[in-house]
PDB file of C-alpha atoms in Angstrom:
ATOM      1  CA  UNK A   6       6.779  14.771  -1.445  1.00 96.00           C
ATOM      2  CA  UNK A   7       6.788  13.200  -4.857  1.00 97.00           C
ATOM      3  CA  UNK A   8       3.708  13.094  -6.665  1.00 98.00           C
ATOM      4  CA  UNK A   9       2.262  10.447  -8.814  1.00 98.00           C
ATOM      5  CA  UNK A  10       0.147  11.159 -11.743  1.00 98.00           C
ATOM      6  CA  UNK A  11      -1.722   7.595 -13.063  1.00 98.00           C
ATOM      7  CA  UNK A  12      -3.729   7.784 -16.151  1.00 98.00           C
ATOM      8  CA  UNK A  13      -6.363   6.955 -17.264  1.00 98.00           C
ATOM      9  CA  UNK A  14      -8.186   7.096 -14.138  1.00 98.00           C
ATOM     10  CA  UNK A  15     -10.522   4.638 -15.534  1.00 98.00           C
ATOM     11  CA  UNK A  16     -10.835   2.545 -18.686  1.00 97.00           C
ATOM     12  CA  UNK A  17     -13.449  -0.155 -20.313  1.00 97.00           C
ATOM     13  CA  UNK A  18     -12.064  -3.156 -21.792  1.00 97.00           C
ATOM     14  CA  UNK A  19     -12.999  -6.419 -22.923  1.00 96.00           C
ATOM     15  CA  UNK A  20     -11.600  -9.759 -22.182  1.00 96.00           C
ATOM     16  CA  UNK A  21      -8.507 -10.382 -24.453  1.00 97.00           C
ATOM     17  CA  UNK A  22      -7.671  -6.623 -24.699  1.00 97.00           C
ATOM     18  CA  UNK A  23      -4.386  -5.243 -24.486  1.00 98.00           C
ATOM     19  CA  UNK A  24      -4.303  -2.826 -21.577  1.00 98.00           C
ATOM     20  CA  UNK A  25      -1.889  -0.005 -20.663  1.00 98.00           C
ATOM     21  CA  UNK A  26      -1.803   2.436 -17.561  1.00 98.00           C
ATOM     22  CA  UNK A  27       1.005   5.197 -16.939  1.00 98.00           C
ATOM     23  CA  UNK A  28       2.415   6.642 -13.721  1.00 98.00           C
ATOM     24  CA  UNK A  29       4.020   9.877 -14.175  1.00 98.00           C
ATOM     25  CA  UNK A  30       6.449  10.835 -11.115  1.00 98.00           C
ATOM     26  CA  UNK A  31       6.897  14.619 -10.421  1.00 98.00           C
ATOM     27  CA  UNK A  32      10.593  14.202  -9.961  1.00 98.00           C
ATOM     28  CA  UNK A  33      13.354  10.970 -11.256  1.00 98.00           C
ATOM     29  CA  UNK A  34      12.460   8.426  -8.919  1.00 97.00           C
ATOM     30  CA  UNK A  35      15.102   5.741 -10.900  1.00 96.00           C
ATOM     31  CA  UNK A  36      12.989   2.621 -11.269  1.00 96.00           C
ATOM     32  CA  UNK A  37      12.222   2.811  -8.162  1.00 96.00           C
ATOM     33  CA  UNK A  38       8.196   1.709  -8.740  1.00 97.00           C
ATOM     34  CA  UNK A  39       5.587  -0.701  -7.743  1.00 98.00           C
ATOM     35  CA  UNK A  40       2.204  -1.409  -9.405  1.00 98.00           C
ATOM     36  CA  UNK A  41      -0.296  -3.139  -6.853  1.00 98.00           C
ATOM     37  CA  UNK A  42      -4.127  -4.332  -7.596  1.00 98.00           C
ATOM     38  CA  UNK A  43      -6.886  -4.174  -5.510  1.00 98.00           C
ATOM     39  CA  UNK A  44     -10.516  -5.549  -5.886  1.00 98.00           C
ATOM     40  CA  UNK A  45     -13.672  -4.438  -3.697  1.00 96.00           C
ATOM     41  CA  UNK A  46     -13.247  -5.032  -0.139  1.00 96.00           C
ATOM     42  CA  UNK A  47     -10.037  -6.781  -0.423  1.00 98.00           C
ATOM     43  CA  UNK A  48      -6.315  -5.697   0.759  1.00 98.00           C
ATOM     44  CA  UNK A  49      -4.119  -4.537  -2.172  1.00 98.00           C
ATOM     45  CA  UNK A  50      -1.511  -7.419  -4.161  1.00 98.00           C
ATOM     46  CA  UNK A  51       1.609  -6.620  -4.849  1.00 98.00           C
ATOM     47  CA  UNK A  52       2.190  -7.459  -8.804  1.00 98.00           C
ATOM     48  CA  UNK A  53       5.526  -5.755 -10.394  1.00 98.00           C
ATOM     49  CA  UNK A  54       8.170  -4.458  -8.458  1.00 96.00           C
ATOM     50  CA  UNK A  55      11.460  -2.735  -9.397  1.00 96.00           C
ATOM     51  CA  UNK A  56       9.748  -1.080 -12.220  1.00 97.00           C
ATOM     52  CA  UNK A  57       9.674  -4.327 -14.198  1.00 98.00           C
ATOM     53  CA  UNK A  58       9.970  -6.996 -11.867  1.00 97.00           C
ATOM     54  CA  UNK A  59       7.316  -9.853 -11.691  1.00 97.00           C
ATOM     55  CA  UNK A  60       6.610 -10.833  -7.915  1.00 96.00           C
ATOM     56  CA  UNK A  61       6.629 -14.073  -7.554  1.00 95.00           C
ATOM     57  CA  UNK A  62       3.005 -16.296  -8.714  1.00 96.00           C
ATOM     58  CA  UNK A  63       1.874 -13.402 -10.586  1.00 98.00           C
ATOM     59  CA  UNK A  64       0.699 -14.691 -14.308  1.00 98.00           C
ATOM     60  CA  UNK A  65       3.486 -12.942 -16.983  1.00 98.00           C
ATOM     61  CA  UNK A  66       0.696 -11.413 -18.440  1.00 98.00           C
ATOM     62  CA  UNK A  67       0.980  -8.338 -16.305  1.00 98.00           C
ATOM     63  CA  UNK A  68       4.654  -6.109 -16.770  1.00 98.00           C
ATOM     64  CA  UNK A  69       6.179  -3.039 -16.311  1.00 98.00           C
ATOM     65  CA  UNK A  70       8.367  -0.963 -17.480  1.00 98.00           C
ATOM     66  CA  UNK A  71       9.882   2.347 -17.254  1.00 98.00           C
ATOM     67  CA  UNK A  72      12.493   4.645 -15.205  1.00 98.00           C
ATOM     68  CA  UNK A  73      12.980   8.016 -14.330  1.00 98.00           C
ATOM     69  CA  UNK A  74       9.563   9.724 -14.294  1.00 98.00           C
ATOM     70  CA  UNK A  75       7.855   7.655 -17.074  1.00 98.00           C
ATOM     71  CA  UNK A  76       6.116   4.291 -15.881  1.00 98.00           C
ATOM     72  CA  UNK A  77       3.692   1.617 -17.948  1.00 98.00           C
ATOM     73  CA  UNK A  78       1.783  -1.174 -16.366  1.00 98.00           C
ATOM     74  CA  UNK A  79       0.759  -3.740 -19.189  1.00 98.00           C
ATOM     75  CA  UNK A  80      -1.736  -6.527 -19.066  1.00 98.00           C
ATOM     76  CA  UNK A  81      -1.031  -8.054 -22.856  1.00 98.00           C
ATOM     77  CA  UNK A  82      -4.549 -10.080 -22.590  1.00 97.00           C
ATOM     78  CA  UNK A  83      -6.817  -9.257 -20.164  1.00 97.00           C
ATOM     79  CA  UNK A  84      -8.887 -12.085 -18.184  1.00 96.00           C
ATOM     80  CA  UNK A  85     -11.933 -12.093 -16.332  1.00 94.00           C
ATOM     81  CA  UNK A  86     -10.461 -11.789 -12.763  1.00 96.00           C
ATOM     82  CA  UNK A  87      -7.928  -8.499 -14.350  1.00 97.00           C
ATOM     83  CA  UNK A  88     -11.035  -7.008 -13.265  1.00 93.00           C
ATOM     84  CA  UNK A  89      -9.866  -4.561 -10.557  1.00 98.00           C
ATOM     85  CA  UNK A  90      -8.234  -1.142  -9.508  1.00 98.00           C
ATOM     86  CA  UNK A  91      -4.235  -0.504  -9.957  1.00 98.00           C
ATOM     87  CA  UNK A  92      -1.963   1.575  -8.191  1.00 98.00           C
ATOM     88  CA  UNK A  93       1.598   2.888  -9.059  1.00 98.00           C
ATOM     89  CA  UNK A  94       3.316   3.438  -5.487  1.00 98.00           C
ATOM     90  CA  UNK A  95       7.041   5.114  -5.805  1.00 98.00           C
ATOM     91  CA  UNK A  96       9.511   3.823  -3.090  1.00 96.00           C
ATOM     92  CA  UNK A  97      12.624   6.045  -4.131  1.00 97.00           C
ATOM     93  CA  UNK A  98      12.020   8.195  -0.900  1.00 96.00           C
ATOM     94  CA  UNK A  99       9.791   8.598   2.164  1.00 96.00           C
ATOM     95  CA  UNK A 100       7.414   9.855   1.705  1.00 97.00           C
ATOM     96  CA  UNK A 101       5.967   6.701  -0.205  1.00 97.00           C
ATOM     97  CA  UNK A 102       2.893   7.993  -2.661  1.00 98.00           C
ATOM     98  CA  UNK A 103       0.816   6.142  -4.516  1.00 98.00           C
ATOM     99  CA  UNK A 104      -0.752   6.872  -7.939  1.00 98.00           C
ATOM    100  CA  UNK A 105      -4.612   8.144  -7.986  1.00 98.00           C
ATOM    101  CA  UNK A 106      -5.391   4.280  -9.179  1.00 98.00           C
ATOM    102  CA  UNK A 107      -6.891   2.900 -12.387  1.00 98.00           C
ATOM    103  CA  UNK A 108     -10.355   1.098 -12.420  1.00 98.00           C
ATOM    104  CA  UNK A 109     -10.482  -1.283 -15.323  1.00 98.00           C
ATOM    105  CA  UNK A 110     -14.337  -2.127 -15.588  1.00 96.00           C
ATOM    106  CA  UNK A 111     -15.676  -4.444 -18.569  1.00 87.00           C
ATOM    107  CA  UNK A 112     -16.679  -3.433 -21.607  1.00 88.00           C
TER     108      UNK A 112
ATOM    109  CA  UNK B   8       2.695 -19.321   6.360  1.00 96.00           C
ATOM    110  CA  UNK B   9       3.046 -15.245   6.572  1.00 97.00           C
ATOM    111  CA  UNK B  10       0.234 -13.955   7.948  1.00 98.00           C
ATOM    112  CA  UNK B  11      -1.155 -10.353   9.240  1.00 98.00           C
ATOM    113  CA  UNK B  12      -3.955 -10.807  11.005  1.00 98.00           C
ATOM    114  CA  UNK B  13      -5.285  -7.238  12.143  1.00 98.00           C
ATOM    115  CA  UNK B  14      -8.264  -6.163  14.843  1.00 98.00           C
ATOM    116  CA  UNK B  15     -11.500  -5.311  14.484  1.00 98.00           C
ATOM    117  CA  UNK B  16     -13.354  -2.690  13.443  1.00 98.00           C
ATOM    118  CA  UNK B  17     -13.664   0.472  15.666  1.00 98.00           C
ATOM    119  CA  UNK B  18     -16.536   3.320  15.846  1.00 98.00           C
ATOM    120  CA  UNK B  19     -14.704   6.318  17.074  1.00 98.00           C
ATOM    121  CA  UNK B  20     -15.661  10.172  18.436  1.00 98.00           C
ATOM    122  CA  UNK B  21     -13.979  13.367  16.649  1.00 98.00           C
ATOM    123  CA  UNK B  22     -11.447  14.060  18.837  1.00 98.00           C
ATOM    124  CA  UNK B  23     -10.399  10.714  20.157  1.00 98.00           C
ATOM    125  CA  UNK B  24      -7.905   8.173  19.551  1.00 98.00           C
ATOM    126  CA  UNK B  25      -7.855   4.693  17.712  1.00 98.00           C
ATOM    127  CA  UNK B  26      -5.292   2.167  18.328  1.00 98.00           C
ATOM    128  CA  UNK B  27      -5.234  -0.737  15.601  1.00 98.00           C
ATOM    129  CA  UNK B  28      -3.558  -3.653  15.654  1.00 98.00           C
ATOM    130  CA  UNK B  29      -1.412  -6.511  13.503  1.00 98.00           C
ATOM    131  CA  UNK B  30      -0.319  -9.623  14.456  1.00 98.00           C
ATOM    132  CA  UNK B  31       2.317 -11.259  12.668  1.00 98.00           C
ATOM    133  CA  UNK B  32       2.980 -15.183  12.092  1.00 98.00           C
ATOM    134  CA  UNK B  33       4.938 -17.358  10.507  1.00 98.00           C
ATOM    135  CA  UNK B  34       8.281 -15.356  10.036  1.00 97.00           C
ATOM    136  CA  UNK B  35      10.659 -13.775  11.741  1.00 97.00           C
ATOM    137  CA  UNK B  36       9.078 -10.878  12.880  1.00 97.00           C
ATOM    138  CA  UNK B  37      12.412  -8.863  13.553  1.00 96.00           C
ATOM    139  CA  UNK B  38      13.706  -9.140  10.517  1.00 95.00           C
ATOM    140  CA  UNK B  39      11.237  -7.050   8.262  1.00 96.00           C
ATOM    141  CA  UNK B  40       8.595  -3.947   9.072  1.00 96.00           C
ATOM    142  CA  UNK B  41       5.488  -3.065   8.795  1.00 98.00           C
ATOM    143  CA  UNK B  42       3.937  -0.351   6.539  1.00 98.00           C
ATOM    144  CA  UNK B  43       0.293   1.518   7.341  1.00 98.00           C
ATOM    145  CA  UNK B  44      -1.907   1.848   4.136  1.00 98.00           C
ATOM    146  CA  UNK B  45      -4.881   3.407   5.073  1.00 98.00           C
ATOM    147  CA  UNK B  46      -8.020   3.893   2.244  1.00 98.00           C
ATOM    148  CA  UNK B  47     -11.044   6.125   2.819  1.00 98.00           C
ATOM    149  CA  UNK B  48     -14.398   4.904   1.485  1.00 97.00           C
ATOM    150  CA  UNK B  49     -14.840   5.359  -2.488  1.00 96.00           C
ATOM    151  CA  UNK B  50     -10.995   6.511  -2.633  1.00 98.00           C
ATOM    152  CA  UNK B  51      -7.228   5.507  -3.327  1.00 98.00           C
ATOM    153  CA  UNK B  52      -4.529   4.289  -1.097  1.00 98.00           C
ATOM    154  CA  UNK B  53      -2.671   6.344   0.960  1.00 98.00           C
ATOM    155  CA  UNK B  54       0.825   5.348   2.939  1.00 98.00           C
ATOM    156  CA  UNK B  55       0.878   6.724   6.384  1.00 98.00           C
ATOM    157  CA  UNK B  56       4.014   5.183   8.108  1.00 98.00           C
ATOM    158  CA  UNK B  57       6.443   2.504   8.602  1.00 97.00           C
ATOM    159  CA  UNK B  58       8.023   0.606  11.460  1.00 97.00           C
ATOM    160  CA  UNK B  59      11.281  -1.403  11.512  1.00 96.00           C
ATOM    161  CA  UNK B  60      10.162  -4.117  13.874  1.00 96.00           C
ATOM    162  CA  UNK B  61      14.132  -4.569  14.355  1.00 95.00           C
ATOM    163  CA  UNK B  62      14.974  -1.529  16.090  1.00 95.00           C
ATOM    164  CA  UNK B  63      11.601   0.882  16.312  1.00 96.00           C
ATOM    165  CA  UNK B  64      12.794   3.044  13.107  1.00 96.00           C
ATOM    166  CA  UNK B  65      10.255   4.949  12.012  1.00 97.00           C
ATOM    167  CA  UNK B  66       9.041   7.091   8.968  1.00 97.00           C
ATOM    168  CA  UNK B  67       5.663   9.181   9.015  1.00 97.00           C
ATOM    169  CA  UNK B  68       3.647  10.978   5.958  1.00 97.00           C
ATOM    170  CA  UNK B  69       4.065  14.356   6.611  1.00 95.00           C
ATOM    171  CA  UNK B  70       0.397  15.246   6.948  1.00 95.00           C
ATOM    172  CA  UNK B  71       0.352  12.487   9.642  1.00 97.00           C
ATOM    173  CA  UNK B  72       2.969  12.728  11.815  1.00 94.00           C
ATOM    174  CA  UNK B  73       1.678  14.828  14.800  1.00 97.00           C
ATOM    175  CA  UNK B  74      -1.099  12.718  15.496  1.00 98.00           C
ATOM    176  CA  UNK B  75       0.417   9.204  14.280  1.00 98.00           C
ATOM    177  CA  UNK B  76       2.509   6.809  16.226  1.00 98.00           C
ATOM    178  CA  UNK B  77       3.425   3.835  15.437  1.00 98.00           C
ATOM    179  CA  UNK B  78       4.733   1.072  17.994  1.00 98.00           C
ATOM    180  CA  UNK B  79       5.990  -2.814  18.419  1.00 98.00           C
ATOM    181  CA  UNK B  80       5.955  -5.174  20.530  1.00 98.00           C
ATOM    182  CA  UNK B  81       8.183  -7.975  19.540  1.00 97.00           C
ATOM    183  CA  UNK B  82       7.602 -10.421  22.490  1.00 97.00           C
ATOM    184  CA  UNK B  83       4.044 -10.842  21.102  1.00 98.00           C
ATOM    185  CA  UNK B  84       5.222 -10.161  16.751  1.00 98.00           C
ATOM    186  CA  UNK B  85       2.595  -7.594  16.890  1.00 98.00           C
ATOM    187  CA  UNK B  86       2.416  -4.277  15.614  1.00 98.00           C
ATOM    188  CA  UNK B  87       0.508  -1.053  16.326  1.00 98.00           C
ATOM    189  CA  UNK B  88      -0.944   2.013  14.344  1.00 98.00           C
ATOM    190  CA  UNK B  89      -2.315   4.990  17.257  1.00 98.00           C
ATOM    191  CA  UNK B  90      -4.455   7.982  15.199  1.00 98.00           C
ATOM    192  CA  UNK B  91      -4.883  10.428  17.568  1.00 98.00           C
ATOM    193  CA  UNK B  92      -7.295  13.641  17.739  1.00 98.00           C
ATOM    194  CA  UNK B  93      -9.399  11.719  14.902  1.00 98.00           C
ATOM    195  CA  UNK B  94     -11.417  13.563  12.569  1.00 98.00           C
ATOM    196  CA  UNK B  95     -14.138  12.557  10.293  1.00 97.00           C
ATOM    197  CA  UNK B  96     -12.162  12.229   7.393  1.00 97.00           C
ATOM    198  CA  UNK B  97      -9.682   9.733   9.190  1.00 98.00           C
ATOM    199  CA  UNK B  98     -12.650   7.402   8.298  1.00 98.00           C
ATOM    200  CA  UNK B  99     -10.965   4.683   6.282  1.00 98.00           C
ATOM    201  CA  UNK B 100      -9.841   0.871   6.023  1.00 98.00           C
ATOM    202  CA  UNK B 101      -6.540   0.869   7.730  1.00 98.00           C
ATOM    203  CA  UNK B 102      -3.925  -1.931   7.015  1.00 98.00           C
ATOM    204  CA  UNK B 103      -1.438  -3.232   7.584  1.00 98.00           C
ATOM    205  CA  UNK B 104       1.654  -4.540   5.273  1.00 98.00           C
ATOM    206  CA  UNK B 105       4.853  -6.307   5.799  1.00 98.00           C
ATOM    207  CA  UNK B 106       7.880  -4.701   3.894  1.00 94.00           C
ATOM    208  CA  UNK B 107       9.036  -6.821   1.270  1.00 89.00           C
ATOM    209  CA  UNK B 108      12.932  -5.897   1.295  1.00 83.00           C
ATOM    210  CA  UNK B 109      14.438  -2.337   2.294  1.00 87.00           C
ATOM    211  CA  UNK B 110      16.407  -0.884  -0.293  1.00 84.00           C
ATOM    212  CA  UNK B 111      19.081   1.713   0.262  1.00 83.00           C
ATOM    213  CA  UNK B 112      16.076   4.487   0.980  1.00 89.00           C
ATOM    214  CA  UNK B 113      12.856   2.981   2.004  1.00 94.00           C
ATOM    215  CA  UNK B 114      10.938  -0.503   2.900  1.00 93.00           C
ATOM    216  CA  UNK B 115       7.718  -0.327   0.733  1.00 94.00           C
ATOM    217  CA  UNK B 116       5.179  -2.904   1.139  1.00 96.00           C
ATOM    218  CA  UNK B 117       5.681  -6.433   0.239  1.00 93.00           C
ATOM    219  CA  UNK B 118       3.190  -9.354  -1.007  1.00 92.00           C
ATOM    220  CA  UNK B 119       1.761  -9.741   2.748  1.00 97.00           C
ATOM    221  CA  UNK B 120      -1.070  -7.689   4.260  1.00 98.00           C
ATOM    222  CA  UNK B 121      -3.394  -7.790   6.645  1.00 98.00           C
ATOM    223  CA  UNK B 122      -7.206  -7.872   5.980  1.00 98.00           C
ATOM    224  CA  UNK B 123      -8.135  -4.234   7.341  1.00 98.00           C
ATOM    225  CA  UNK B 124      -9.667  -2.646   9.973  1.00 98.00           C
ATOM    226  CA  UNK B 125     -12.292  -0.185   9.643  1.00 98.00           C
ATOM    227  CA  UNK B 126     -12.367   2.433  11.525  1.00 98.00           C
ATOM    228  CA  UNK B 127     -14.997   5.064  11.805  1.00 98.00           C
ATOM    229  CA  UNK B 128     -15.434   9.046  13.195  1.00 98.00           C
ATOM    230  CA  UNK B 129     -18.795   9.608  13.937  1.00 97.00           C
ATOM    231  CA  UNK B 130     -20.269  11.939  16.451  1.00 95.00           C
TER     232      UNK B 130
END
């Protein structure tokens, strides 16, 4: 199975940062990648597929970008509700993995 | 509108089985599947499985598929996750996600999901 490494595995921020998570695959997985969020007690949301592409209703402020093995998740100015874990998940193969997650926590 | 809407919670013994369900509304249930994302308490997500609700296709995780079967019935658009010989650690929110397109290798989850079901192994 392909493995996922996301860093950091947490990160404080403040409202207005610039944020940045990576999602390392263990083998080329093309840009075949998907970045959900997740708050307490609450089912996950998809947010970038395709690597880089926005689903749809999701504020531009989140992207992606990468392919290959090397993924980034942006959030160019973070808001109050950004508050929240983040997953990579590949979808190149079956298997489907996910990333260990990201919990962005204010500052 | 799409909804998942999935059962309630269970309280299990080690040893036994679990079946969850998810109804689907408001599309046309054939024509996507249905991935399991299950999420033990304090940790990440983990796929288990998917289900084309066209034809019964399935694909397991590996560490799952002896004791995981999953099952749909399409006269009432509802899926099913069974997790047999259950263990403490099966523990977890399990849920349930509609596919959002299949590409030429796999159908990863979409934007729809259901709420969760908790499901707990307790002697």
């Amino acid at each position: 199975a392909i493995q996922m490494t996301q860093s950091p595995s947490s990160l404080s921020a403040s409202v207005g940062d610039r944020v940045t998570i990576t999602c390392r695959a263990s083998q080329g997985i093309r840009g075949d990648l998907a970045w959900y969020q997740q708050k307490p007690g609450k089912a996950p949301k998809l947010l970038i597929y395709a690597a880089s592409s926005l689903q749809t209703g999701v504020p531009s402020r989140f992207s992606g970008s990468g392919s290959g093995t090397d993924f980034i998740f942006t959030i160019s100015s973070l808001q109050p509700e950004d508050f929240a874990t983040y997953y990579c998940l590949q979808d190149y193969n079956y298997p489907l993995t996910f990333g260990g997650g990201t919990k962005v926590e204010i500052k | 509108q799409v909804q998942l809407v999935q059962s309630g919670a269970e309280v299990k013994k080690p040893g036994a089985s679990v079946k969850v369900s998810c109804k689907a509304s408001g599309y046309t249930f054939t024509s996507y599947g249905i991935n399991w994302v299950r999420q033990a308490p304090g940790q990440g997500l983990e796929w288990m499985g998917w289900i084309s609700a066209y034809n019964g296709n399935t694909n397991y995780a590996q560490n799952l598929q002896d004791r995981v079967a999953l099952t749909t019935d399409t006269s009432t658009t509802t899926a099913y996750l069974e997790l047999r010989s259950l263990r403490s650690d099966d523990t977890a929110v399990y849920y349930c996600a509609r596919d959002r397109y299949c590409s030429d290798t796999t159908c990863p989850p979409g934007g729809y999901w259901g709420q969760g079901t908790l499901v707990t192994v307790s002697s």
